[in-house]
CSV table of C-alpha atoms and ligand atoms in Angstrom, one decimal:
chain,number,residue,atom,x,y,z
A,23,MET,CA,22.5,8.1,-8.3
A,24,MET,CA,20.3,6.6,-10.9
A,25,SER,CA,18.3,3.3,-10.6
A,26,LYS,CA,19.8,0.0,-11.4
A,27,GLN,CA,17.6,-2.6,-13.0
A,28,VAL,CA,13.9,-1.1,-13.0
A,29,ASN,CA,10.7,-2.5,-14.4
A,30,THR,CA,8.5,-1.2,-17.2
A,31,ILE,CA,5.6,0.6,-16.0
A,32,THR,CA,2.4,-0.4,-17.6
A,33,VAL,CA,-0.7,1.5,-16.8
A,34,ARG,CA,-3.6,-1.0,-16.9
A,35,GLN,CA,-7.3,-0.9,-16.3
A,36,THR,CA,-8.3,-2.9,-13.3
A,37,GLN,CA,-10.3,-6.1,-13.8
A,38,PHE,CA,-12.0,-5.4,-10.6
A,39,LYS,CA,-15.8,-4.8,-11.0
A,40,PRO,CA,-17.6,-2.9,-8.4
A,41,GLU,CA,-20.4,-5.2,-7.3
A,42,ASN,CA,-21.9,-6.3,-4.0
A,43,ILE,CA,-19.1,-6.9,-1.5
A,44,ASN,CA,-19.7,-8.6,1.8
A,45,ALA,CA,-18.4,-7.0,4.9
A,46,HIS,CA,-16.4,-10.2,5.2
A,47,TYR,CA,-14.7,-11.1,2.0
A,48,THR,CA,-12.0,-13.2,3.1
A,49,GLU,CA,-12.2,-16.5,5.1
A,50,SER,CA,-11.0,-14.7,8.1
A,51,THR,CA,-12.9,-11.5,9.2
A,52,LEU,CA,-9.6,-10.1,10.8
A,53,MET,CA,-7.9,-10.4,7.4
A,54,SER,CA,-11.0,-8.7,5.8
A,55,HIS,CA,-10.6,-5.7,8.3
A,56,PHE,CA,-6.9,-5.5,7.9
A,57,LEU,CA,-7.3,-5.4,4.2
A,58,THR,CA,-10.2,-2.8,4.5
A,59,ALA,CA,-7.9,-0.7,6.8
A,60,LEU,CA,-5.3,-0.8,4.1
A,61,SER,CA,-7.6,0.1,1.5
A,62,MET,CA,-9.1,2.9,3.4
A,63,SER,CA,-5.7,4.7,3.4
A,64,PHE,CA,-5.0,4.4,-0.4
A,65,PRO,CA,-7.2,7.0,-2.2
A,66,GLN,CA,-6.0,9.9,-0.2
A,67,GLY,CA,-2.6,8.6,0.2
A,68,GLU,CA,-1.9,7.7,-3.3
A,69,ARG,CA,-3.2,11.2,-4.5
A,70,PHE,CA,-0.7,12.8,-1.9
A,71,PHE,CA,2.2,10.6,-3.3
A,72,VAL,CA,1.4,12.0,-7.0
A,73,GLU,CA,1.3,15.5,-5.6
A,74,THR,CA,4.6,15.2,-3.9
A,75,VAL,CA,6.3,13.8,-7.1
A,76,ARG,CA,4.5,16.4,-9.2
A,77,ASN,CA,5.8,19.3,-7.0
A,78,VAL,CA,9.4,18.8,-8.0
A,79,ARG,CA,8.9,17.0,-11.4
A,80,ASP,CA,10.4,20.0,-13.3
A,81,GLN,CA,13.7,19.4,-11.3
A,82,VAL,CA,14.0,16.1,-12.9
A,83,SER,CA,16.3,15.9,-16.0
A,84,ASP,CA,16.5,12.2,-16.6
A,85,GLU,CA,14.3,11.5,-19.7
A,86,GLN,CA,13.7,7.8,-18.6
A,87,LEU,CA,12.9,9.0,-15.2
A,88,GLN,CA,10.2,11.5,-16.6
A,89,LYS,CA,8.6,8.7,-18.5
A,90,ASP,CA,8.5,6.5,-15.4
A,91,ILE,CA,6.9,9.6,-13.5
A,92,SER,CA,4.1,9.5,-16.0
A,93,GLY,CA,3.6,5.9,-15.5
A,94,PHE,CA,3.5,6.2,-11.8
A,95,ILE,CA,1.0,9.0,-11.9
A,96,GLY,CA,-1.3,6.9,-14.3
A,97,GLN,CA,-1.1,3.9,-12.0
A,98,GLU,CA,-1.5,5.7,-8.7
A,99,ALA,CA,-4.4,7.5,-10.0
A,100,HIS,CA,-6.2,4.3,-11.2
A,101,HIS,CA,-5.5,2.7,-7.8
A,102,ALA,CA,-6.9,5.6,-5.8
A,103,ARG,CA,-10.1,5.5,-8.0
A,104,ALA,CA,-10.7,1.7,-7.7
A,105,HIS,CA,-10.1,1.7,-3.9
A,106,GLU,CA,-12.4,4.5,-3.6
A,107,GLN,CA,-15.0,2.4,-5.2
A,108,PHE,CA,-14.1,-0.6,-3.1
A,109,ASN,CA,-14.2,1.5,0.1
A,110,GLN,CA,-17.8,2.9,-0.9
A,111,LEU,CA,-18.9,-0.8,-1.2
A,112,VAL,CA,-17.5,-1.9,1.9
A,113,GLN,CA,-19.1,1.1,3.7
A,114,ASN,CA,-22.3,0.3,2.2
A,115,SER,CA,-22.0,-3.2,3.7
A,116,GLU,CA,-22.4,-2.0,7.3
A,117,TYR,CA,-18.8,-0.8,8.1
A,118,HIS,CA,-18.6,2.6,9.4
A,119,LEU,CA,-15.7,4.2,7.8
A,120,LYS,CA,-16.3,7.8,7.5
A,121,LYS,CA,-14.6,8.8,10.7
A,122,PHE,CA,-11.4,7.4,9.4
A,123,GLU,CA,-11.7,9.2,6.1
A,124,LYS,CA,-11.9,12.5,8.2
A,125,ALA,CA,-8.8,11.5,10.2
A,126,TYR,CA,-7.0,10.8,7.0
A,127,GLU,CA,-8.1,14.1,5.7
A,128,GLN,CA,-6.7,15.8,8.7
A,129,GLU,CA,-3.3,13.8,8.4
A,130,MET,CA,-3.1,14.9,4.9
A,131,ILE,CA,-3.6,18.5,5.6
A,132,ARG,CA,-0.8,18.5,8.2
A,133,LEU,CA,1.7,16.6,5.6
A,134,ARG,CA,0.9,19.1,2.9
A,135,GLY,CA,2.1,21.9,5.3
A,136,LEU,CA,5.6,20.4,5.3
A,137,SER,CA,8.4,21.4,3.0
A,138,GLN,CA,8.5,19.5,-0.4
A,139,ARG,CA,11.5,17.7,0.6
A,140,ARG,CA,9.7,16.2,3.8
A,141,GLN,CA,6.5,15.5,1.8
A,142,LEU,CA,8.6,13.6,-0.8
A,143,ALA,CA,10.6,11.7,1.8
A,144,ALA,CA,7.1,10.7,3.3
A,145,THR,CA,6.1,9.3,0.0
A,146,VAL,CA,9.4,7.5,-0.5
A,147,ALA,CA,9.1,5.7,2.9
A,148,LEU,CA,5.5,4.8,2.3
A,149,GLU,CA,6.1,3.5,-1.3
A,150,HIS,CA,8.8,1.2,0.4
A,151,PHE,CA,6.2,-0.1,2.7
A,152,THR,CA,3.6,-0.7,-0.2
A,153,ALA,CA,6.3,-2.5,-2.3
A,154,MET,CA,7.1,-4.7,0.6
A,155,MET,CA,3.4,-5.5,1.3
A,156,ALA,CA,2.7,-6.0,-2.5
A,157,GLY,CA,5.5,-8.4,-2.7
A,158,TYR,CA,4.4,-10.4,0.4
A,159,MET,CA,0.9,-10.5,-1.1
A,160,LEU,CA,2.3,-12.0,-4.3
A,161,LYS,CA,4.5,-14.4,-2.3
A,162,TYR,CA,2.0,-15.5,0.2
A,163,PRO,CA,-1.6,-15.3,-1.5
A,164,ASP,CA,-2.8,-18.2,0.8
A,165,VAL,CA,-2.1,-16.1,3.9
A,166,MET,CA,-3.5,-12.9,2.5
A,167,PHE,CA,-6.3,-13.9,0.2
A,168,LYS,CA,-7.8,-17.0,1.6
A,169,GLY,CA,-11.5,-17.3,0.5
A,170,LEU,CA,-11.2,-13.9,-1.6
A,171,SER,CA,-13.5,-13.9,-4.6
A,172,GLU,CA,-11.8,-13.8,-8.0
A,173,ASN,CA,-13.1,-10.2,-8.4
A,174,MET,CA,-11.4,-9.0,-5.1
A,175,LYS,CA,-8.2,-10.9,-5.8
A,176,ASN,CA,-8.0,-9.0,-9.3
A,177,LEU,CA,-8.1,-5.8,-7.3
A,178,TRP,CA,-5.3,-6.7,-5.1
A,179,LEU,CA,-3.2,-8.6,-7.5
A,180,TRP,CA,-3.4,-5.7,-10.1
A,181,HIS,CA,-2.5,-3.2,-7.4
A,182,ALA,CA,0.5,-5.3,-6.1
A,183,VAL,CA,1.9,-5.8,-9.4
A,184,GLU,CA,1.8,-2.1,-10.3
A,185,GLU,CA,3.3,-1.1,-6.9
A,186,ILE,CA,6.3,-3.3,-7.5
A,187,GLU,CA,6.6,-1.8,-11.2
A,188,HIS,CA,6.9,1.7,-10.0
A,189,LYS,CA,8.7,1.2,-6.6
A,190,HIS,CA,11.7,3.0,-7.7
A,191,VAL,CA,9.9,6.2,-9.0
A,192,ALA,CA,9.5,8.4,-5.9
A,193,PHE,CA,13.0,7.1,-4.7
A,194,ASP,CA,14.9,8.2,-7.7
A,195,VAL,CA,13.0,11.5,-7.9
A,196,TYR,CA,14.0,12.1,-4.4
A,197,GLN,CA,17.6,11.1,-4.9
A,198,GLN,CA,17.8,13.4,-8.1
A,199,VAL,CA,16.3,16.4,-6.5
A,200,PHE,CA,17.1,16.3,-2.8
A,201,ASP,CA,19.6,13.3,-2.1
A,202,ASN,CA,19.3,13.7,1.5
A,203,LEU,CA,20.0,10.7,3.4
A,204,ALA,CA,19.3,12.1,7.0
A,205,GLN,CA,15.7,13.3,5.9
A,206,ARG,CA,15.1,9.9,4.2
A,207,ARG,CA,15.9,8.1,7.4
A,208,ARG,CA,14.0,10.4,9.6
A,209,SER,CA,10.9,10.3,7.5
A,210,MET,CA,11.0,6.4,7.6
A,211,ARG,CA,11.1,6.4,11.3
A,212,THR,CA,8.1,8.6,11.6
A,213,ILE,CA,6.2,7.1,8.9
A,214,THR,CA,6.7,3.6,10.5
A,215,LEU,CA,5.2,4.8,13.7
A,216,GLY,CA,2.2,6.5,11.9
A,217,PHE,CA,1.6,3.7,9.2
A,218,ILE,CA,1.6,0.8,11.8
A,219,SER,CA,-0.3,2.6,14.5
A,220,SER,CA,-3.0,3.9,12.0
A,221,THR,CA,-3.3,0.4,10.5
A,222,VAL,CA,-3.5,-1.3,13.8
A,223,ILE,CA,-6.0,1.3,15.3
A,224,MET,CA,-8.3,1.3,12.2
A,225,THR,CA,-8.2,-2.6,12.1
A,226,SER,CA,-9.1,-2.9,15.7
A,227,HIS,CA,-12.0,-0.4,15.3
A,228,LEU,CA,-13.5,-2.4,12.6
A,229,VAL,CA,-12.7,-5.7,14.7
A,230,TRP,CA,-14.8,-4.0,17.5
A,231,GLN,CA,-17.5,-2.7,15.2
A,232,ASP,CA,-17.9,-6.4,14.0
A,233,ARG,CA,-17.3,-8.0,17.4
A,234,LYS,CA,-20.4,-10.3,17.1
A,235,SER,CA,-18.7,-12.1,14.1
A,236,THR,CA,-15.0,-11.4,15.0
A,237,LEU,CA,-14.8,-11.9,18.7
A,238,TYR,CA,-17.8,-13.8,19.9
A,239,GLN,CA,-17.8,-16.8,17.4
A,240,PRO,CA,-15.4,-19.6,18.6
A,241,ARG,CA,-14.6,-20.6,14.8
A,242,GLN,CA,-14.0,-17.3,13.7
A,243,PHE,CA,-12.0,-16.6,16.8
A,244,ILE,CA,-9.7,-19.4,16.2
A,245,LYS,CA,-9.4,-18.4,12.5
A,246,ASN,CA,-8.6,-14.8,13.5
A,247,ALA,CA,-6.1,-15.9,16.1
A,248,LYS,CA,-4.1,-17.8,13.1
A,249,THR,CA,-4.4,-14.6,10.9
A,250,LEU,CA,-2.9,-12.6,13.9
A,251,VAL,CA,0.0,-15.1,13.9
A,252,GLY,CA,0.4,-14.8,10.1
A,253,LEU,CA,0.4,-10.9,10.2
A,254,THR,CA,3.0,-11.1,12.9
A,255,GLN,CA,5.0,-13.5,10.9
A,256,MET,CA,4.6,-11.0,7.9
A,257,MET,CA,6.3,-8.3,9.9
A,258,TRP,CA,9.3,-10.4,10.9
A,259,ARG,CA,9.9,-11.7,7.4
A,260,LEU,CA,9.6,-8.2,6.1
A,261,LEU,CA,12.0,-6.9,8.6
A,262,PRO,CA,15.4,-7.3,6.7
A,263,ASP,CA,13.9,-5.5,3.6
A,264,TYR,CA,12.6,-2.8,6.0
A,265,LEU,CA,15.9,-2.4,7.7
A,266,ALA,CA,17.8,-2.2,4.2
A,267,PHE,CA,16.1,1.2,3.4
A,268,TYR,CA,18.3,2.8,6.4
A,269,LYS,CA,21.4,1.9,4.2
A,270,ALA,CA,23.1,4.8,2.8
A,271,SER,CA,23.5,2.8,-0.6
A,272,PHE,CA,19.9,1.5,-0.6
A,273,HIS,CA,17.9,1.4,-3.8
A,274,PRO,CA,14.5,-0.2,-4.1
A,275,SER,CA,15.5,-2.4,-7.1
A,276,GLU,CA,18.0,-4.2,-4.8
A,277,ILE,CA,15.0,-6.1,-3.4
A,278,ASP,CA,14.5,-8.7,-6.1
A,279,GLN,CA,10.8,-9.4,-6.9
A,280,GLN,CA,11.2,-10.2,-10.5
A,281,ASP,CA,10.1,-13.8,-10.3
A,282,LEU,CA,7.0,-12.8,-8.3
A,283,LEU,CA,6.2,-9.9,-10.8
A,284,SER,CA,6.5,-12.2,-13.9
A,285,LYS,CA,4.2,-14.8,-12.4
A,286,ALA,CA,1.7,-12.3,-11.2
A,287,ARG,CA,1.8,-10.5,-14.5
A,288,GLU,CA,0.8,-13.5,-16.4
A,289,LEU,CA,-2.2,-13.5,-14.4
A,290,LEU,CA,-3.3,-10.1,-15.4
A,291,VAL,CA,-5.1,-9.2,-18.6
A,292,ASN,CA,-3.6,-5.8,-19.8
B,9,LIG,FE1,-1.1,2.3,-5.6
B,10,LIG,FE1,2.7,3.3,-5.2
């Protein structure tokens, strides 16, 4: 079961330049904390994704898919590095993130103890989440990126474009090597629970660490309440794409993000 229309995968250097980053880098402190929570999970998560595809790469006979795997690995390696730099900078600007890194390390050790099939199914589920989120960021930049500096926007834009470009890769590898629908669905259920709860917990921790500016200032409180509505709206809007994943015939390319991708690519310098 090979892919339908898929994208060209281009490995680009990021335009993001590590520099001083404020703890609050979007207009709403809650959105800053939410994006930081996402970013925190990327370096370890993306290295895990690469490993799970590499584990079974020798069982993939399709030539195009082999090329796409190389593109996928190149892109994810760059993302992990860039977000590591970003996380380091945020950490320096008064957040405390180390304990989350530890928690992620523990989770990665647990995942690496699973069978190769389950590990790759976890990657497939998480890649679906990242592609959905990436599409949402490109579609609603005003909701996600209000007040973000050009430099920071570059980081998220670049990452979003590449996530959409390679969204089919782990899926196609899984189909070619394992083709197990029950496992794909099971893993999506557990990953959904894990991904949403860890993002909510991490965001809440950051909000609490920063309660003086997040909760105790009336103007910020109102902005954050709006952000909360925006994030809830995001979950509702993404629900159909999320549910599509459970169909037996699902393929990531059936979610059409071509227009968003072409517009966003124009903003990137390769
Ligand atoms: Fe990535
Ligand atoms: Fe990815």
